[in-house]
Coordinates of C-alpha atoms and ligand atoms in Angstrom, one line a residue:
M783 CA -84.1 0.3 34.7
A784 CA -83.6 1.8 38.2
K785 CA -84.4 -0.1 41.3
K786 CA -86.9 1.7 43.6
D787 CA -85.3 3.5 46.5
L788 CA -86.7 1.4 49.3
D789 CA -85.1 0.3 52.6
W790 CA -85.2 -3.3 51.4
G791 CA -83.8 -4.8 54.6
N792 CA -86.6 -3.2 56.7
L793 CA -89.7 -3.9 54.7
G794 CA -92.6 -5.5 56.6
F795 CA -95.3 -7.8 55.3
T796 CA -97.6 -5.0 54.2
Y797 CA -99.1 -3.8 50.9
I798 CA -97.0 -1.3 49.0
R799 CA -98.7 -0.1 45.8
T800 CA -96.4 -0.7 42.9
D801 CA -96.6 0.8 39.3
K802 CA -98.3 -1.9 37.4
R803 CA -100.9 -4.7 37.6
Y804 CA -102.4 -7.3 35.2
V805 CA -106.2 -7.4 34.7
S806 CA -108.3 -9.7 32.6
N807 CA -112.2 -9.7 32.6
F808 CA -114.5 -12.6 31.9
R809 CA -117.6 -11.5 29.9
D810 CA -119.9 -13.2 27.4
G811 CA -118.4 -16.6 28.3
K812 CA -114.7 -15.8 27.8
W813 CA -111.7 -14.2 29.3
D814 CA -110.5 -11.1 27.3
D815 CA -106.9 -10.6 26.3
G816 CA -105.8 -9.0 29.5
V817 CA -103.8 -5.8 30.0
I818 CA -101.1 -4.3 32.2
T819 CA -102.6 -1.2 33.8
D820 CA -101.7 1.6 36.3
D821 CA -105.1 1.5 37.9
A822 CA -104.9 -0.1 41.4
T823 CA -108.6 0.4 42.1
I824 CA -111.7 -1.6 41.0
V825 CA -115.1 -0.1 40.2
M826 CA -117.9 -2.6 40.2
S827 CA -121.7 -3.0 40.7
E828 CA -123.1 -2.9 44.2
D829 CA -124.7 -6.2 43.2
A830 CA -121.4 -7.9 42.3
G831 CA -121.4 -11.6 43.3
V832 CA -118.2 -11.3 45.3
L833 CA -119.9 -8.8 47.7
H834 CA -122.8 -11.0 48.5
Y835 CA -121.9 -14.7 48.1
A836 CA -118.1 -14.4 48.5
Q837 CA -117.2 -15.8 45.1
E838 CA -113.6 -15.1 45.4
C839 CA -110.3 -16.9 45.4
F840 CA -106.6 -16.1 45.4
E841 CA -103.1 -17.4 45.1
G842 CA -99.7 -16.3 46.6
L843 CA -96.2 -16.8 45.2
K844 CA -92.9 -14.9 45.2
A845 CA -90.3 -13.5 42.8
Y846 CA -86.7 -13.4 43.8
T847 CA -83.4 -11.9 42.5
T848 CA -80.7 -14.7 42.2
A849 CA -77.1 -14.1 43.0
D850 CA -76.3 -13.7 39.3
G851 CA -79.0 -11.0 38.9
R852 CA -81.8 -13.0 37.3
I853 CA -85.4 -12.7 38.4
V854 CA -87.1 -16.0 39.1
T855 CA -90.4 -17.3 40.5
F856 CA -90.9 -20.6 42.3
R857 CA -93.2 -23.2 40.7
P858 CA -95.8 -20.8 39.3
D859 CA -97.3 -23.8 37.4
Q860 CA -98.4 -25.2 40.7
N861 CA -100.2 -22.0 41.7
A862 CA -101.8 -21.9 38.2
K863 CA -103.1 -25.5 38.7
R864 CA -104.3 -24.9 42.2
M865 CA -106.2 -21.8 41.2
V866 CA -108.0 -23.8 38.5
S867 CA -109.2 -26.4 41.0
T868 CA -110.2 -23.6 43.4
A869 CA -112.2 -21.9 40.7
K870 CA -114.0 -25.1 39.7
R871 CA -115.0 -25.7 43.3
L872 CA -116.5 -22.2 43.5
E873 CA -118.2 -22.4 40.1
M874 CA -115.9 -19.7 38.7
P875 CA -114.5 -19.9 35.2
P876 CA -110.9 -21.2 35.5
F877 CA -108.2 -18.8 34.2
P878 CA -106.1 -21.0 31.9
E879 CA -102.8 -22.3 33.4
E880 CA -100.6 -21.1 30.6
R881 CA -102.2 -17.7 30.7
F882 CA -101.7 -17.5 34.5
I883 CA -98.0 -18.1 34.1
E884 CA -97.8 -15.5 31.3
A885 CA -99.7 -13.0 33.4
V886 CA -97.3 -13.6 36.4
E887 CA -94.4 -13.0 34.0
Q888 CA -95.9 -9.8 32.6
T889 CA -96.7 -8.4 36.0
V890 CA -93.3 -9.1 37.5
R891 CA -91.6 -7.8 34.4
A892 CA -93.6 -4.6 34.5
N893 CA -92.6 -4.1 38.1
A894 CA -89.0 -5.3 37.7
D895 CA -87.7 -2.2 39.6
W896 CA -89.7 -3.4 42.7
V897 CA -88.1 -6.9 42.9
P898 CA -85.8 -6.7 46.0
P899 CA -82.1 -7.3 45.4
H900 CA -80.4 -10.6 46.2
G901 CA -79.3 -11.0 49.8
S902 CA -81.6 -8.3 51.1
G903 CA -83.9 -10.9 52.7
A904 CA -86.8 -9.2 50.9
T905 CA -88.8 -10.7 48.0
L906 CA -91.6 -9.6 45.7
Y907 CA -94.9 -11.2 46.8
V908 CA -97.2 -11.9 43.8
R909 CA -100.9 -12.0 44.5
P910 CA -103.3 -13.3 41.8
V911 CA -106.9 -12.8 42.8
M912 CA -110.2 -13.7 41.0
F913 CA -113.7 -12.5 42.0
A914 CA -117.3 -12.3 40.7
T915 CA -118.1 -8.8 39.3
G916 CA -121.4 -9.8 37.6
D917 CA -124.7 -9.0 39.2
V918 CA -126.5 -11.7 41.3
I919 CA -129.3 -11.5 43.7
G920 CA -130.7 -15.0 43.8
V921 CA -128.1 -17.4 44.9
K922 CA -126.2 -18.6 41.8
P923 CA -122.8 -18.2 40.2
A924 CA -122.2 -14.8 38.5
D925 CA -121.6 -14.6 34.8
E926 CA -118.8 -11.9 34.9
Y927 CA -115.5 -12.1 36.7
Q928 CA -112.2 -10.3 37.0
F929 CA -108.7 -12.0 37.3
R930 CA -106.0 -9.6 38.5
I931 CA -102.4 -9.9 39.6
F932 CA -100.6 -7.3 41.6
V933 CA -97.3 -7.5 43.4
T934 CA -95.9 -5.9 46.6
P935 CA -92.3 -6.1 47.9
V936 CA -92.2 -7.7 51.3
G937 CA -89.6 -8.0 54.0
P938 CA -88.1 -11.2 55.5
Y939 CA -91.1 -12.6 57.3
F940 CA -88.9 -12.9 60.4
K941 CA -86.6 -10.0 61.1
G942 CA -83.4 -11.1 62.8
G943 CA -84.1 -14.8 62.2
A944 CA -87.0 -17.1 62.9
K945 CA -87.7 -17.3 66.6
P946 CA -90.0 -20.2 67.6
I947 CA -93.6 -19.2 68.2
V948 CA -96.2 -20.4 70.7
I949 CA -99.5 -21.5 69.3
K950 CA -102.8 -22.8 70.8
V951 CA -105.2 -25.6 69.9
S952 CA -108.3 -23.8 68.8
D953 CA -111.9 -24.5 69.8
F954 CA -113.0 -23.0 66.5
D955 CA -112.9 -25.1 63.3
R956 CA -111.1 -23.8 60.2
A957 CA -112.9 -25.9 57.6
A958 CA -115.8 -28.3 57.5
P959 CA -115.2 -32.0 56.5
H960 CA -115.3 -32.2 52.7
G961 CA -116.0 -28.4 52.6
T962 CA -113.7 -25.8 51.2
G963 CA -110.6 -26.3 53.4
N964 CA -108.7 -27.7 50.4
I965 CA -109.1 -24.6 48.2
K966 CA -107.6 -21.2 48.4
A967 CA -110.7 -19.1 48.9
G968 CA -111.0 -15.9 50.9
L969 CA -114.1 -17.3 52.6
N970 CA -111.8 -19.7 54.6
Y971 CA -110.0 -16.6 55.9
A972 CA -113.1 -14.5 56.7
M973 CA -114.2 -17.1 59.2
S974 CA -110.7 -17.5 60.7
L975 CA -110.3 -13.8 61.6
H976 CA -112.2 -13.9 64.9
A977 CA -110.2 -17.0 65.9
I978 CA -106.8 -15.4 65.2
V979 CA -107.7 -12.1 66.8
T980 CA -108.8 -14.0 69.9
A981 CA -105.6 -16.1 69.9
H982 CA -103.4 -13.0 69.5
E983 CA -105.3 -11.3 72.5
E984 CA -104.4 -14.4 74.5
G985 CA -100.8 -14.2 73.5
F986 CA -100.6 -16.9 70.9
A987 CA -99.1 -16.4 67.5
E988 CA -101.4 -18.9 65.6
N989 CA -104.2 -21.4 65.9
L990 CA -103.7 -25.1 65.5
Y991 CA -106.9 -26.5 64.1
L992 CA -108.0 -30.1 64.6
D993 CA -110.2 -32.1 62.3
A994 CA -113.7 -30.6 62.6
A995 CA -115.6 -34.0 62.7
T996 CA -113.8 -35.7 65.6
R997 CA -111.3 -33.1 67.1
T998 CA -108.8 -36.0 67.2
Y999 CA -106.4 -35.3 64.4
V1000 CA -104.2 -32.2 63.7
E1001 CA -104.9 -30.5 60.4
E1002 CA -103.2 -27.1 59.9
T1003 CA -103.1 -23.5 61.1
G1004 CA -105.1 -20.6 59.7
G1005 CA -102.7 -20.1 56.7
A1006 CA -99.9 -22.7 56.9
N1007 CA -99.5 -26.5 56.8
L1008 CA -97.8 -28.5 59.6
L1009 CA -94.5 -30.3 59.7
F1010 CA -93.2 -32.5 62.6
V1011 CA -89.8 -34.2 63.2
D1012 CA -89.7 -37.3 65.4
K1013 CA -86.9 -38.4 67.6
D1014 CA -85.4 -40.6 64.8
G1015 CA -85.2 -37.5 62.5
K1016 CA -88.1 -38.6 60.4
L1017 CA -90.3 -35.9 58.8
I1018 CA -94.0 -36.3 59.6
V1019 CA -96.6 -34.5 57.5
P1020 CA -100.3 -34.6 58.5
K1021 CA -103.0 -35.9 56.1
S1022 CA -106.7 -35.2 56.5
H1023 CA -109.5 -37.9 56.6
S1024 CA -111.9 -35.3 55.3
D1025 CA -109.8 -33.5 52.6
S1026 CA -109.8 -30.3 54.6
I1027 CA -106.1 -29.4 54.5
L1028 CA -105.0 -26.8 51.9
P1029 CA -102.4 -28.5 49.5
S1030 CA -99.4 -26.2 50.3
I1031 CA -96.9 -26.0 47.5
T1032 CA -94.2 -25.2 50.1
R1033 CA -95.1 -28.4 52.0
R1034 CA -95.0 -30.5 48.9
S1035 CA -91.6 -29.0 48.0
I1036 CA -90.3 -29.6 51.5
V1037 CA -91.3 -33.3 51.3
D1038 CA -89.4 -33.6 48.0
V1039 CA -86.3 -31.8 49.4
A1040 CA -86.4 -34.0 52.5
R1041 CA -86.6 -37.2 50.5
D1042 CA -84.4 -36.5 47.5
Y1043 CA -81.9 -33.9 48.7
L1044 CA -81.5 -34.5 52.5
H1045 CA -82.4 -38.3 52.3
L1046 CA -84.7 -38.2 55.2
T1047 CA -87.5 -40.6 55.8
V1048 CA -90.8 -38.9 55.2
E1049 CA -94.2 -40.1 56.5
E1050 CA -97.4 -38.5 55.1
R1051 CA -100.1 -39.8 57.4
Y1052 CA -102.9 -39.0 59.8
V1053 CA -101.5 -37.4 63.0
R1054 CA -103.4 -37.6 66.2
M1055 CA -103.3 -34.6 68.6
D1056 CA -102.4 -36.9 71.5
E1057 CA -99.2 -38.1 69.7
V1058 CA -97.8 -34.6 69.0
E1059 CA -96.0 -34.5 72.4
N1060 CA -93.8 -37.3 71.1
F1061 CA -92.3 -35.2 68.4
V1062 CA -89.1 -33.1 68.8
E1063 CA -89.5 -30.4 66.3
M1064 CA -92.5 -28.6 64.7
G1065 CA -92.9 -26.1 62.0
L1066 CA -95.5 -24.2 60.0
C1067 CA -95.0 -23.9 56.3
G1068 CA -96.3 -21.7 53.5
T1069 CA -95.1 -19.2 50.9
A1070 CA -94.9 -16.2 53.2
A1071 CA -92.5 -17.4 55.8
V1072 CA -91.3 -20.7 54.2
I1073 CA -91.1 -22.4 57.6
S1074 CA -91.9 -20.9 61.0
P1075 CA -90.6 -23.0 63.9
V1076 CA -93.1 -23.8 66.7
G1077 CA -91.5 -24.0 70.2
R1078 CA -94.6 -24.7 72.2
I1079 CA -98.3 -25.6 71.8
N1080 CA -100.9 -24.8 74.4
D1081 CA -103.7 -27.5 74.4
H1082 CA -106.4 -26.2 76.7
G1083 CA -103.8 -25.3 79.4
K1084 CA -101.6 -28.3 78.8
E1085 CA -98.2 -27.2 77.5
I1086 CA -96.4 -29.2 74.9
S1087 CA -92.8 -28.1 74.5
F1088 CA -90.6 -29.3 71.7
A1089 CA -87.0 -30.3 72.4
S1090 CA -85.8 -27.7 69.9
G1091 CA -86.7 -25.1 72.5
M1092 CA -87.7 -21.4 72.2
E1093 CA -84.4 -19.9 70.9
K1094 CA -84.0 -21.3 67.4
M1095 CA -85.3 -23.6 64.8
G1096 CA -84.8 -27.3 65.4
P1097 CA -81.8 -28.8 63.5
V1098 CA -83.8 -30.7 60.9
T1099 CA -86.2 -27.8 60.4
Q1100 CA -83.2 -25.5 59.8
K1101 CA -81.8 -27.9 57.2
L1102 CA -85.1 -28.0 55.3
Y1103 CA -85.4 -24.3 55.5
D1104 CA -81.8 -23.7 54.3
A1105 CA -82.2 -26.2 51.4
L1106 CA -85.5 -24.9 50.2
T1107 CA -84.7 -21.2 50.4
G1108 CA -81.3 -21.9 48.8
M1109 CA -83.1 -23.4 45.9
Q1110 CA -85.7 -20.6 45.7
M1111 CA -82.9 -18.0 45.6
G1112 CA -80.9 -19.9 43.1
D1113 CA -78.0 -20.7 45.4
I1114 CA -78.6 -24.5 45.3
E1115 CA -79.6 -26.4 42.2
A1116 CA -83.4 -27.1 42.3
P1117 CA -85.3 -30.0 40.8
E1118 CA -86.2 -29.6 37.1
G1119 CA -89.0 -27.1 36.6
W1120 CA -89.1 -25.5 40.0
I1121 CA -87.3 -22.3 39.1
H1122 CA -89.1 -20.2 36.5
E1123 CA -86.9 -17.4 35.1
I1124 CA -88.6 -14.2 34.0
T1125 CA -86.6 -12.6 31.2
L1126 CA -86.7 -8.9 31.1
Ligands
PLP1447 C1 -101.9 -20.6 51.0 C2 -102.1 -21.5 52.2 C3 -101.1 -22.4 52.7 C4 -99.7 -22.4 52.2 O1 -99.7 -22.8 50.8 P1 -98.4 -22.5 50.0 O2 -98.7 -23.0 48.6 O3 -97.2 -23.2 50.6 O4 -98.2 -21.0 50.1 C5 -101.5 -23.2 53.8 N1 -102.7 -23.2 54.3 C6 -103.7 -22.4 53.9 C7 -105.0 -22.4 54.5 C8 -103.4 -21.5 52.8 O5 -104.4 -20.7 52.4

């Protein structure tokens, strides 16, 4: 085994084609055995369901090298479970949870030379994806699908440390009440692209979406859940009246770390937009960046600045970030079952 000759410390968050990927196809009512293949391309019918009615979903997780040289992934069972519930909502055949975890293992193992070394700040991003390959022309679920996992080495999301970002309250909605906001489907991203491109043109890093029905409560950003810290050091995590927040595994892990490891008080509750100005720290959380600190929100011209400022993460956010990344990298002991070792 020879590590790839990459400049690990300077990777971006972009696709780099690695040697191997996992592919399983669903045909005649069942998933085939699955193979590791070199072929990074997909050939399918012009009439494939994914191309017309967007029957597609995905997952995202990471593999890390620990200080003692093991390769581990973080809570892959949770991604397996979430992909099953996403698939059911989209009338796709769920890929069995045990097979999902095995497929992640096989794919990472086959690309072991691409797993960034410990301490480089880089990680191996693992992308499971599932889509309808079967022909459909009338609107209905397809009868053939592909499940695929590929990996790509990615740099630290924030080079030179996480600087707080400025976000805006969007006039677009991310997800309809009781729609598909709580599943990890590409369709939720297709309709967010115009909003994010527009926000970037206006100088904002992200969109903060309110609940679509009443525009009163905060929900999440385009691809990350929200965290707040109040002046008493309490962690506040928004809930949705209309089940339209994506259940982030990072967020759930942070809640557990906050309660059980840092002994903070945690409130998971509905959060009104008009109370956000009372908080002292804010962060966005997801697999890619773990936590991105937010320094300021622009709400239709009204600036909400957090006490933590624009230079660095707030103190509580930093503690949460250090604890969770320490567990992910194997430097701090994690709760039972969180760290899944991949034996070579
Ligand atoms: C994937 C995703 C997240 C983050 O989930 P993690 O499991 O923490 O990576 C948050 N919001 C949306 C809309 C997502 O698609």
